[in-house]
PQR file with spaces between the fields and no chain letter, atoms N, CA, C, O and H, PARSE charges and radii, in Angstrom:
ATOM       1  N    UNK     1       0.831   -1.192    0.000 -0.4000 1.5000
ATOM       2  CA   UNK     1       0.000    0.000    0.000 -0.0000 2.0000
ATOM       3  C    UNK     1       0.874    1.253    0.000  0.5500 1.7000
ATOM       4  O    UNK     1       0.643    2.178   -0.778 -0.5500 1.4000
ATOM       5  N    UNK     2       1.888    1.277    0.886 -0.4000 1.5000
ATOM       6  CA   UNK     2       2.769    2.438    0.995 -0.0000 2.0000
ATOM       7  C    UNK     2       3.524    2.662   -0.313  0.5500 1.7000
ATOM       8  O    UNK     2       3.757    3.806   -0.703 -0.5500 1.4000
ATOM       9  H    UNK     2       2.076    0.525    1.518  0.4000 1.0000
ATOM      10  N    UNK     3       3.907    1.581   -0.992 -0.4000 1.5000
ATOM      11  CA   UNK     3       4.618    1.681   -2.267 -0.0000 2.0000
ATOM      12  C    UNK     3       3.751    2.306   -3.347  0.5500 1.7000
ATOM      13  O    UNK     3       4.242    3.078   -4.171 -0.5500 1.4000
ATOM      14  H    UNK     3       3.717    0.652   -0.675  0.4000 1.0000
ATOM      15  N    UNK     4       2.461    1.977   -3.349 -0.4000 1.5000
ATOM      16  CA   UNK     4       1.544    2.542   -4.346 -0.0000 2.0000
ATOM      17  C    UNK     4       1.363    4.038   -4.142  0.5500 1.7000
ATOM      18  O    UNK     4       1.283    4.798   -5.106 -0.5500 1.4000
ATOM      19  H    UNK     4       2.062    1.349   -2.680  0.4000 1.0000
ATOM      20  N    UNK     5       1.300    4.455   -2.889 -0.4000 1.5000
ATOM      21  CA   UNK     5       1.157    5.890   -2.593 -0.0000 2.0000
ATOM      22  C    UNK     5       2.399    6.643   -3.040  0.5500 1.7000
ATOM      23  O    UNK     5       2.317    7.725   -3.622 -0.5500 1.4000
ATOM      24  H    UNK     5       1.366    3.838   -2.105  0.4000 1.0000
ATOM      25  N    UNK     6       3.557    6.046   -2.754 -0.4000 1.5000
ATOM      26  CA   UNK     6       4.816    6.684   -3.146 -0.0000 2.0000
ATOM      27  C    UNK     6       4.912    6.783   -4.672  0.5500 1.7000
ATOM      28  O    UNK     6       5.346    7.804   -5.205 -0.5500 1.4000
ATOM      29  H    UNK     6       3.624    5.167   -2.281  0.4000 1.0000
ATOM      30  N    UNK     7       4.509    5.730   -5.361 -0.4000 1.5000
ATOM      31  CA   UNK     7       4.539    5.712   -6.821 -0.0000 2.0000
ATOM      32  C    UNK     7       3.585    6.760   -7.402  0.5500 1.7000
ATOM      33  O    UNK     7       3.922    7.447   -8.366 -0.5500 1.4000
ATOM      34  H    UNK     7       4.156    4.900   -4.927  0.4000 1.0000
ATOM      35  N    UNK     8       2.412    6.875   -6.818 -0.4000 1.5000
ATOM      36  CA   UNK     8       1.444    7.875   -7.281 -0.0000 2.0000
ATOM      37  C    UNK     8       1.976    9.290   -7.043  0.5500 1.7000
ATOM      38  O    UNK     8       1.778   10.178   -7.871 -0.5500 1.4000
ATOM      39  H    UNK     8       2.138    6.317   -6.034  0.4000 1.0000
ATOM      40  N    UNK     9       2.644    9.494   -5.918 -0.4000 1.5000
ATOM      41  CA   UNK     9       3.210   10.807   -5.617 -0.0000 2.0000
ATOM      42  C    UNK     9       4.307   11.168   -6.609  0.5500 1.7000
ATOM      43  O    UNK     9       4.408   12.319   -7.035 -0.5500 1.4000
ATOM      44  H    UNK     9       2.805    8.773   -5.245  0.4000 1.0000
ATOM      45  N    UNK    10       5.122   10.197   -6.976 -0.4000 1.5000
ATOM      46  CA   UNK    10       6.199   10.437   -7.953 -0.0000 2.0000
ATOM      47  C    UNK    10       5.602   10.787   -9.308  0.5500 1.7000
ATOM      48  O    UNK    10       6.078   11.711   -9.968 -0.5500 1.4000
ATOM      49  H    UNK    10       5.040    9.263   -6.630  0.4000 1.0000
ATOM      50  N    UNK    11       4.566   10.066   -9.736 -0.4000 1.5000
ATOM      51  CA   UNK    11       3.915   10.368  -11.021 -0.0000 2.0000
ATOM      52  C    UNK    11       3.289   11.757  -11.012  0.5500 1.7000
ATOM      53  O    UNK    11       3.394   12.498  -11.989 -0.5500 1.4000
ATOM      54  H    UNK    11       4.179    9.316   -9.199  0.4000 1.0000
ATOM      55  N    UNK    12       2.642   12.105   -9.913 -0.4000 1.5000
ATOM      56  CA   UNK    12       2.023   13.418   -9.809 -0.0000 2.0000
ATOM      57  C    UNK    12       3.084   14.520   -9.853  0.5500 1.7000
ATOM      58  O    UNK    12       2.902   15.542  -10.514 -0.5500 1.4000
ATOM      59  H    UNK    12       2.556   11.504   -9.118  0.4000 1.0000
ATOM      60  N    UNK    13       4.181   14.301   -9.148 -0.4000 1.5000
ATOM      61  CA   UNK    13       5.267   15.288   -9.152 -0.0000 2.0000
ATOM      62  C    UNK    13       5.837   15.445  -10.560  0.5500 1.7000
ATOM      63  O    UNK    13       6.110   16.566  -10.989 -0.5500 1.4000
ATOM      64  H    UNK    13       4.329   13.471   -8.610  0.4000 1.0000
ATOM      65  N    UNK    14       6.020   14.350  -11.281 -0.4000 1.5000
ATOM      66  CA   UNK    14       6.555   14.407  -12.637 -0.0000 2.0000
ATOM      67  C    UNK    14       5.609   15.143  -13.584  0.5500 1.7000
ATOM      68  O    UNK    14       6.060   15.890  -14.452 -0.5500 1.4000
ATOM      69  H    UNK    14       5.799   13.439  -10.933  0.4000 1.0000
ATOM      70  N    UNK    15       4.321   14.941  -13.426 -0.4000 1.5000
ATOM      71  CA   UNK    15       3.348   15.654  -14.265 -0.0000 2.0000
ATOM      72  C    UNK    15       3.363   17.154  -14.004  0.5500 1.7000
ATOM      73  O    UNK    15       3.211   17.954  -14.927 -0.5500 1.4000
ATOM      74  H    UNK    15       3.954   14.334  -12.720  0.4000 1.0000
ATOM      75  N    UNK    16       3.545   17.524  -12.762 -0.4000 1.5000
ATOM      76  CA   UNK    16       3.553   18.944  -12.406 -0.0000 2.0000
ATOM      77  C    UNK    16       4.815   19.647  -12.896  0.5500 1.7000
ATOM      78  O    UNK    16       4.814   20.864  -13.081 -0.5500 1.4000
ATOM      79  H    UNK    16       3.670   16.875  -12.012  0.4000 1.0000
ATOM      80  N    UNK    17       5.869   18.906  -13.102 -0.4000 1.5000
ATOM      81  CA   UNK    17       7.144   19.494  -13.525 -0.0000 2.0000
ATOM      82  C    UNK    17       7.282   19.617  -15.033  0.5500 1.7000
ATOM      83  O    UNK    17       8.306   20.114  -15.502 -0.5500 1.4000
ATOM      84  H    UNK    17       5.870   17.917  -12.952  0.4000 1.0000
ATOM      85  N    UNK    18       6.319   19.196  -15.798 -0.4000 1.5000
ATOM      86  CA   UNK    18       6.440   19.192  -17.252 -0.0000 2.0000
ATOM      87  C    UNK    18       6.067   20.561  -17.822  0.5500 1.7000
ATOM      88  O    UNK    18       4.934   20.778  -18.253 -0.5500 1.4000
ATOM      89  H    UNK    18       5.487   18.793  -15.417  0.4000 1.0000
ATOM      90  N    UNK    19       7.024   21.469  -17.817 -0.4000 1.5000
ATOM      91  CA   UNK    19       6.841   22.768  -18.468 -0.0000 2.0000
ATOM      92  C    UNK    19       8.078   23.032  -19.331  0.5500 1.7000
ATOM      93  O    UNK    19       8.714   24.081  -19.237 -0.5500 1.4000
ATOM      94  H    UNK    19       7.944   21.292  -17.467  0.4000 1.0000
ATOM      95  N    UNK    20       8.390   22.060  -20.158 -0.4000 1.5000
ATOM      96  CA   UNK    20       9.601   22.100  -20.984 -0.0000 2.0000
ATOM      97  C    UNK    20       9.582   23.311  -21.912  0.5500 1.7000
ATOM      98  O    UNK    20       8.565   23.612  -22.538 -0.5500 1.4000
ATOM      99  H    UNK    20       7.873   21.207  -20.234  0.4000 1.0000
ATOM     100  N    UNK    21      10.705   23.993  -21.993 -0.4000 1.5000
ATOM     101  CA   UNK    21      10.824   25.137  -22.877 -0.0000 2.0000
ATOM     102  C    UNK    21      10.399   26.447  -22.250  0.5500 1.7000
ATOM     103  O    UNK    21      10.713   27.515  -22.775 -0.5500 1.4000
ATOM     104  H    UNK    21      11.531   23.749  -21.486  0.4000 1.0000
ATOM     105  N    UNK    22       9.704   26.384  -21.159 -0.4000 1.5000
ATOM     106  CA   UNK    22       9.203   27.609  -20.556 -0.0000 2.0000
ATOM     107  C    UNK    22      10.344   28.475  -20.021  0.5500 1.7000
ATOM     108  O    UNK    22      10.320   29.696  -20.176 -0.5500 1.4000
ATOM     109  H    UNK    22       9.449   25.516  -20.733  0.4000 1.0000
ATOM     110  N    UNK    23      11.313   27.869  -19.411 -0.4000 1.5000
ATOM     111  CA   UNK    23      12.433   28.624  -18.856 -0.0000 2.0000
ATOM     112  C    UNK    23      13.224   29.283  -19.976  0.5500 1.7000
ATOM     113  O    UNK    23      13.628   30.439  -19.844 -0.5500 1.4000
ATOM     114  H    UNK    23      11.332   26.877  -19.286  0.4000 1.0000
ATOM     115  N    UNK    24      13.452   28.574  -21.071 -0.4000 1.5000
ATOM     116  CA   UNK    24      14.196   29.112  -22.203 -0.0000 2.0000
ATOM     117  C    UNK    24      13.483   30.314  -22.796  0.5500 1.7000
ATOM     118  O    UNK    24      14.125   31.310  -23.130 -0.5500 1.4000
ATOM     119  H    UNK    24      13.123   27.635  -21.178  0.4000 1.0000
ATOM     120  N    UNK    25      12.183   30.237  -22.931 -0.4000 1.5000
ATOM     121  CA   UNK    25      11.454   31.367  -23.505 -0.0000 2.0000
ATOM     122  C    UNK    25      11.463   32.560  -22.555  0.5500 1.7000
ATOM     123  O    UNK    25      11.501   33.707  -23.002 -0.5500 1.4000
ATOM     124  H    UNK    25      11.661   29.428  -22.661  0.4000 1.0000
ATOM     125  N    UNK    26      11.430   32.307  -21.269 -0.4000 1.5000
ATOM     126  CA   UNK    26      11.508   33.410  -20.311 -0.0000 2.0000
ATOM     127  C    UNK    26      12.865   34.090  -20.388  0.5500 1.7000
ATOM     128  O    UNK    26      12.946   35.317  -20.340 -0.5500 1.4000
ATOM     129  H    UNK    26      11.400   31.376  -20.905  0.4000 1.0000
ATOM     130  N    UNK    27      13.938   33.302  -20.508 -0.4000 1.5000
ATOM     131  CA   UNK    27      15.267   33.889  -20.661 -0.0000 2.0000
ATOM     132  C    UNK    27      15.347   34.706  -21.945  0.5500 1.7000
ATOM     133  O    UNK    27      15.918   35.797  -21.951 -0.5500 1.4000
ATOM     134  H    UNK    27      13.872   32.305  -20.547  0.4000 1.0000
ATOM     135  N    UNK    28      14.786   34.192  -23.019 -0.4000 1.5000
ATOM     136  CA   UNK    28      14.809   34.904  -24.300 -0.0000 2.0000
ATOM     137  C    UNK    28      14.085   36.242  -24.195  0.5500 1.7000
ATOM     138  O    UNK    28      14.577   37.256  -24.690 -0.5500 1.4000
ATOM     139  H    UNK    28      14.323   33.306  -23.014  0.4000 1.0000
ATOM     140  N    UNK    29      12.932   36.250  -23.560 -0.4000 1.5000
ATOM     141  CA   UNK    29      12.178   37.505  -23.412 -0.0000 2.0000
ATOM     142  C    UNK    29      12.944   38.475  -22.513  0.5500 1.7000
ATOM     143  O    UNK    29      12.936   39.681  -22.763 -0.5500 1.4000
ATOM     144  H    UNK    29      12.532   35.427  -23.158  0.4000 1.0000
ATOM     145  N    UNK    30      13.595   37.973  -21.486 -0.4000 1.5000
ATOM     146  CA   UNK    30      14.392   38.832  -20.618 -0.0000 2.0000
ATOM     147  C    UNK    30      15.563   39.443  -21.358  0.5500 1.7000
ATOM     148  O    UNK    30      15.873   40.618  -21.165 -0.5500 1.4000
ATOM     149  H    UNK    30      13.602   36.994  -21.283  0.4000 1.0000
ATOM     150  N    UNK    31      16.217   38.661  -22.202 -0.4000 1.5000
ATOM     151  CA   UNK    31      17.345   39.178  -22.977 -0.0000 2.0000
ATOM     152  C    UNK    31      16.869   40.216  -23.971  0.5500 1.7000
ATOM     153  O    UNK    31      17.519   41.249  -24.136 -0.5500 1.4000
ATOM     154  H    UNK    31      15.964   37.706  -22.359  0.4000 1.0000
ATOM     155  N    UNK    32      15.761   39.973  -24.631 -0.4000 1.5000
ATOM     156  CA   UNK    32      15.226   40.944  -25.591 -0.0000 2.0000
ATOM     157  C    UNK    32      14.876   42.250  -24.882  0.5500 1.7000
ATOM     158  O    UNK    32      15.168   43.331  -25.395 -0.5500 1.4000
ATOM     159  H    UNK    32      15.233   39.135  -24.497  0.4000 1.0000
ATOM     160  N    UNK    33      14.259   42.157  -23.717 -0.4000 1.5000
ATOM     161  CA   UNK    33      13.915   43.370  -22.960 -0.0000 2.0000
ATOM     162  C    UNK    33      15.170   44.111  -22.506  0.5500 1.7000
ATOM     163  O    UNK    33      15.214   45.341  -22.554 -0.5500 1.4000
ATOM     164  H    UNK    33      14.022   41.279  -23.301  0.4000 1.0000
ATOM     165  N    UNK    34      16.185   43.375  -22.066 -0.4000 1.5000
ATOM     166  CA   UNK    34      17.431   44.010  -21.620 -0.0000 2.0000
ATOM     167  C    UNK    34      18.141   44.704  -22.779  0.5500 1.7000
ATOM     168  O    UNK    34      18.666   45.805  -22.612 -0.5500 1.4000
ATOM     169  H    UNK    34      16.149   42.376  -22.027  0.4000 1.0000
ATOM     170  N    UNK    35      18.161   44.077  -23.935 -0.4000 1.5000
ATOM     171  CA   UNK    35      18.793   44.692  -25.107 -0.0000 2.0000
ATOM     172  C    UNK    35      18.024   45.943  -25.532  0.5500 1.7000
ATOM     173  O    UNK    35      18.628   46.953  -25.894 -0.5500 1.4000
ATOM     174  H    UNK    35      17.735   43.183  -24.070  0.4000 1.0000
ATOM     175  N    UNK    36      16.717   45.876  -25.490 -0.4000 1.5000
ATOM     176  CA   UNK    36      15.907   47.048  -25.822 -0.0000 2.0000
ATOM     177  C    UNK    36      16.154   48.196  -24.860  0.5500 1.7000
ATOM     178  O    UNK    36      16.271   49.348  -25.277 -0.5500 1.4000
ATOM     179  H    UNK    36      16.226   45.055  -25.196  0.4000 1.0000
ATOM     180  N    UNK    37      16.233   47.886  -23.585 -0.4000 1.5000
ATOM     181  CA   UNK    37      16.499   48.922  -22.591 -0.0000 2.0000
ATOM     182  C    UNK    37      17.896   49.503  -22.766  0.5500 1.7000
ATOM     183  O    UNK    37      18.086   50.713  -22.649 -0.5500 1.4000
ATOM     184  H    UNK    37      16.138   46.950  -23.246  0.4000 1.0000
ATOM     185  N    UNK    38      18.882   48.639  -23.048 -0.4000 1.5000
ATOM     186  CA   UNK    38      20.248   49.109  -23.270 -0.0000 2.0000
ATOM     187  C    UNK    38      20.322   50.018  -24.490  0.5500 1.7000
ATOM     188  O    UNK    38      21.024   51.028  -24.468 -0.5500 1.4000
ATOM     189  H    UNK    38      18.728   47.655  -23.143  0.4000 1.0000
ATOM     190  N    UNK    39      19.610   49.671  -25.544 -0.4000 1.5000
ATOM     191  CA   UNK    39      19.582   50.502  -26.751 -0.0000 2.0000
ATOM     192  C    UNK    39      18.953   51.860  -26.459  0.5500 1.7000
ATOM     193  O    UNK    39      19.460   52.891  -26.900 -0.5500 1.4000
ATOM     194  H    UNK    39      19.039   48.850  -25.561  0.4000 1.0000
ATOM     195  N    UNK    40      17.863   51.857  -25.725 -0.4000 1.5000
ATOM     196  CA   UNK    40      17.211   53.112  -25.353 -0.0000 2.0000
ATOM     197  C    UNK    40      18.129   53.972  -24.488  0.5500 1.7000
ATOM     198  O    UNK    40      18.240   55.178  -24.710 -0.5500 1.4000
ATOM     199  H    UNK    40      17.451   51.019  -25.368  0.4000 1.0000
ATOM     200  N    UNK    41      18.777   53.366  -23.515 -0.4000 1.5000
ATOM     201  CA   UNK    41      19.701   54.092  -22.651 -0.0000 2.0000
ATOM     202  C    UNK    41      20.872   54.646  -23.449  0.5500 1.7000
ATOM     203  O    UNK    41      21.294   55.779  -23.214 -0.5500 1.4000
ATOM     204  H    UNK    41      18.687   52.386  -23.335  0.4000 1.0000
ATOM     205  N    UNK    42      21.401   53.872  -24.386 -0.4000 1.5000
ATOM     206  CA   UNK    42      22.502   54.331  -25.227 -0.0000 2.0000
ATOM     207  C    UNK    42      22.083   55.540  -26.058  0.5500 1.7000
ATOM     208  O    UNK    42      22.833   56.508  -26.179 -0.5500 1.4000
ATOM     209  H    UNK    42      21.058   52.952  -24.577  0.4000 1.0000
ATOM     210  N    UNK    43      20.895   55.479  -26.622 -0.4000 1.5000
ATOM     211  CA   UNK    43      20.407   56.601  -27.429 -0.0000 2.0000
ATOM     212  C    UNK    43      20.250   57.865  -26.587  0.5500 1.7000
ATOM     213  O    UNK    43      20.576   58.959  -27.047 -0.5500 1.4000
ATOM     214  H    UNK    43      20.285   54.692  -26.523  0.4000 1.0000
ATOM     215  N    UNK    44      19.759   57.724  -25.376 -0.4000 1.5000
ATOM     216  CA   UNK    44      19.579   58.879  -24.495 -0.0000 2.0000
ATOM     217  C    UNK    44      20.926   59.460  -24.091  0.5500 1.7000
ATOM     218  O    UNK    44      21.126   60.673  -24.136 -0.5500 1.4000
ATOM     219  H    UNK    44      19.494   56.835  -25.003  0.4000 1.0000
ATOM     220  N    UNK    45      21.848   58.588  -23.696 -0.4000 1.5000
ATOM     221  CA   UNK    45      23.151   59.059  -23.207 -0.0000 2.0000
ATOM     222  C    UNK    45      23.971   59.689  -24.325  0.5500 1.7000
ATOM     223  O    UNK    45      24.726   60.629  -24.076 -0.5500 1.4000
ATOM     224  H    UNK    45      21.686   57.602  -23.659  0.4000 1.0000
ATOM     225  N    UNK    46      23.841   59.196  -25.536 -0.4000 1.5000
ATOM     226  CA   UNK    46      24.630   59.738  -26.642 -0.0000 2.0000
ATOM     227  C    UNK    46      23.934   60.902  -27.347  0.5500 1.7000
ATOM     228  O    UNK    46      24.467   61.428  -28.325 -0.5500 1.4000
ATOM     229  H    UNK    46      23.228   58.432  -25.738  0.4000 1.0000
ATOM     230  N    UNK    47      22.778   61.308  -26.881 -0.4000 1.5000
ATOM     231  CA   UNK    47      22.128   62.472  -27.487 -0.0000 2.0000
ATOM     232  C    UNK    47      22.927   63.729  -27.140  0.5500 1.7000
ATOM     233  O    UNK    47      23.649   63.751  -26.143 -0.5500 1.4000
ATOM     234  H    UNK    47      22.345   60.881  -26.087  0.4000 1.0000
ATOM     235  N    UNK    48      22.801   64.760  -27.949 -0.4000 1.5000
ATOM     236  CA   UNK    48      23.603   65.964  -27.802 -0.0000 2.0000
ATOM     237  C    UNK    48      23.471   66.642  -26.451  0.5500 1.7000
ATOM     238  O    UNK    48      24.482   66.984  -25.837 -0.5500 1.4000
ATOM     239  H    UNK    48      22.214   64.743  -28.759  0.4000 1.0000
ATOM     240  N    UNK    49      22.273   66.840  -25.982 -0.4000 1.5000
ATOM     241  CA   UNK    49      22.057   67.553  -24.728 -0.0000 2.0000
ATOM     242  C    UNK    49      22.611   66.781  -23.531  0.5500 1.7000
ATOM     243  O    UNK    49      23.273   67.361  -22.671 -0.5500 1.4000
ATOM     244  H    UNK    49      21.452   66.562  -26.480  0.4000 1.0000
ATOM     245  N    UNK    50      22.347   65.496  -23.474 -0.4000 1.5000
ATOM     246  CA   UNK    50      22.830   64.688  -22.356 -0.0000 2.0000
ATOM     247  C    UNK    50      24.350   64.596  -22.398  0.5500 1.7000
ATOM     248  O    UNK    50      25.006   64.674  -21.360 -0.5500 1.4000
ATOM     249  H    UNK    50      21.809   65.024  -24.172  0.4000 1.0000
ATOM     250  N    UNK    51      24.911   64.430  -23.592 -0.4000 1.5000
ATOM     251  CA   UNK    51      26.366   64.361  -23.722 -0.0000 2.0000
ATOM     252  C    UNK    51      27.014   65.647  -23.223  0.5500 1.7000
ATOM     253  O    UNK    51      28.027   65.598  -22.526 -0.5500 1.4000
ATOM     254  H    UNK    51      24.378   64.366  -24.436  0.4000 1.0000
ATOM     255  N    UNK    52      26.442   66.795  -23.573 -0.4000 1.5000
ATOM     256  CA   UNK    52      26.985   68.081  -23.122 -0.0000 2.0000
ATOM     257  C    UNK    52      26.907   68.205  -21.604  0.5500 1.7000
ATOM     258  O    UNK    52      27.849   68.682  -20.971 -0.5500 1.4000
ATOM     259  H    UNK    52      25.619   66.835  -24.139  0.4000 1.0000
ATOM     260  N    UNK    53      25.799   67.782  -21.023 -0.4000 1.5000
ATOM     261  CA   UNK    53      25.648   67.843  -19.569 -0.0000 2.0000
ATOM     262  C    UNK    53      26.655   66.934  -18.866  0.5500 1.7000
ATOM     263  O    UNK    53      27.253   67.325  -17.863 -0.5500 1.4000
ATOM     264  H    UNK    53      25.034   67.395  -21.537  0.4000 1.0000
ATOM     265  N    UNK    54      26.841   65.735  -19.385 -0.4000 1.5000
ATOM     266  CA   UNK    54      27.809   64.808  -18.788 -0.0000 2.0000
ATOM     267  C    UNK    54      29.235   65.359  -18.896  0.5500 1.7000
ATOM     268  O    UNK    54      30.020   65.240  -17.956 -0.5500 1.4000
ATOM     269  H    UNK    54      26.355   65.417  -20.199  0.4000 1.0000
ATOM     270  N    UNK    55      29.563   65.954  -20.033 -0.4000 1.5000
ATOM     271  CA   UNK    55      30.896   66.543  -20.194 -0.0000 2.0000
ATOM     272  C    UNK    55      31.093   67.699  -19.228  0.5500 1.7000
ATOM     273  O    UNK    55      32.180   67.862  -18.673 -0.5500 1.4000
ATOM     274  H    UNK    55      28.925   66.051  -20.797  0.4000 1.0000
ATOM     275  N    UNK    56      30.066   68.495  -19.019 -0.4000 1.5000
ATOM     276  CA   UNK    56      30.159   69.613  -18.084 -0.0000 2.0000
ATOM     277  C    UNK    56      30.382   69.101  -16.654  0.5500 1.7000
ATOM     278  O    UNK    56      31.170   69.673  -15.901 -0.5500 1.4000
ATOM     279  H    UNK    56      29.183   68.362  -19.470  0.4000 1.0000
ATOM     280  N    UNK    57      29.696   68.041  -16.294 -0.4000 1.5000
ATOM     281  CA   UNK    57      29.865   67.462  -14.956 -0.0000 2.0000
ATOM     282  C    UNK    57      31.292   66.949  -14.770  0.5500 1.7000
ATOM     283  O    UNK    57      31.907   67.174  -13.728 -0.5500 1.4000
ATOM     284  H    UNK    57      29.056   67.577  -16.906  0.4000 1.0000
ATOM     285  N    UNK    58      31.809   66.264  -15.775 -0.4000 1.5000
ATOM     286  CA   UNK    58      33.162   65.723  -15.685 -0.0000 2.0000
ATOM     287  C    UNK    58      34.181   66.866  -15.616  0.5500 1.7000
ATOM     288  O    UNK    58      35.130   66.800  -14.835 -0.5500 1.4000
ATOM     289  H    UNK    58      31.309   66.081  -16.621  0.4000 1.0000
ATOM     290  N    UNK    59      33.993   67.904  -16.419 -0.4000 1.5000
ATOM     291  CA   UNK    59      34.926   69.036  -16.395 -0.0000 2.0000
ATOM     292  C    UNK    59      34.923   69.712  -15.032  0.5500 1.7000
ATOM     293  O    UNK    59      35.983   70.059  -14.511 -0.5500 1.4000
ATOM     294  H    UNK    59      33.222   67.958  -17.053  0.4000 1.0000
ATOM     295  N    UNK    60      33.737   69.905  -14.447 -0.4000 1.5000
ATOM     296  CA   UNK    60      33.666   70.513  -13.111 -0.0000 2.0000
ATOM     297  C    UNK    60      34.341   69.625  -12.060  0.5500 1.7000
ATOM     298  O    UNK    60      35.016   70.119  -11.157 -0.5500 1.4000
ATOM     299  H    UNK    60      32.876   69.623  -14.870  0.4000 1.0000
ATOM     300  N    UNK    61      34.151   68.315  -12.193 -0.4000 1.5000
ATOM     301  CA   UNK    61      34.747   67.395  -11.219 -0.0000 2.0000
ATOM     302  C    UNK    61      36.270   67.396  -11.339  0.5500 1.7000
ATOM     303  O    UNK    61      36.971   67.336  -10.329 -0.5500 1.4000
ATOM     304  H    UNK    61      33.603   67.913  -12.927  0.4000 1.0000
ATOM     305  N    UNK    62      36.784   67.462  -12.566 -0.4000 1.5000
ATOM     306  CA   UNK    62      38.235   67.441  -12.758 -0.0000 2.0000
ATOM     307  C    UNK    62      38.901   68.770  -12.409  0.5500 1.7000
ATOM     308  O    UNK    62      40.077   68.800  -12.048 -0.5500 1.4000
ATOM     309  H    UNK    62      36.215   67.511  -13.387  0.4000 1.0000
ATOM     310  N    UNK    63      38.160   69.855  -12.516 -0.4000 1.5000
ATOM     311  CA   UNK    63      38.767   71.158  -12.226 -0.0000 2.0000
ATOM     312  C    UNK    63      38.494   71.612  -10.795  0.5500 1.7000
ATOM     313  O    UNK    63      38.866   72.727  -10.429 -0.5500 1.4000
ATOM     314  H    UNK    63      37.205   69.830  -12.810  0.4000 1.0000
ATOM     315  N    UNK    64      37.867   70.796   -9.995 -0.4000 1.5000
ATOM     316  CA   UNK    64      37.565   71.173   -8.598 -0.0000 2.0000
ATOM     317  C    UNK    64      38.871   71.208   -7.795  0.5500 1.7000
ATOM     318  O    UNK    64      39.762   70.380   -7.980 -0.5500 1.4000
ATOM     319  H    UNK    64      37.565   69.890  -10.293  0.4000 1.0000
ATOM     320  N    UNK    65      38.949   72.190   -6.904 -0.4000 1.5000
ATOM     321  CA   UNK    65      40.112   72.301   -6.040 -0.0000 2.0000
ATOM     322  C    UNK    65      39.882   71.505   -4.773  0.5500 1.7000
ATOM     323  O    UNK    65      38.774   71.444   -4.239 -0.5500 1.4000
ATOM     324  H    UNK    65      38.225   72.863   -6.754  0.4000 1.0000
ATOM     325  N    UNK    66      40.950   70.902   -4.312 -0.4000 1.5000
ATOM     326  CA   UNK    66      40.842   70.102   -3.091 -0.0000 2.0000
ATOM     327  C    UNK    66      41.510   70.776   -1.956  0.5500 1.7000
ATOM     328  O    UNK    66      41.521   70.248   -0.844 -0.5500 1.4000
ATOM     329  H    UNK    66      41.849   70.951   -4.746  0.4000 1.0000
């Protein structure tokens, strides 16, 4: 009797774990979203106004007296 219960539990556990490919697709969607965000961030940072502001910040930091 105990063996049958254990066997049924193993079968049930195996059925619940069958989501093949789901993890791979989640990773793919995460990578696509990360690349999209990186592209957007790159475009913002390399725009003229942001680039000028960043250069001004760096110049002020380098010319600061200690």
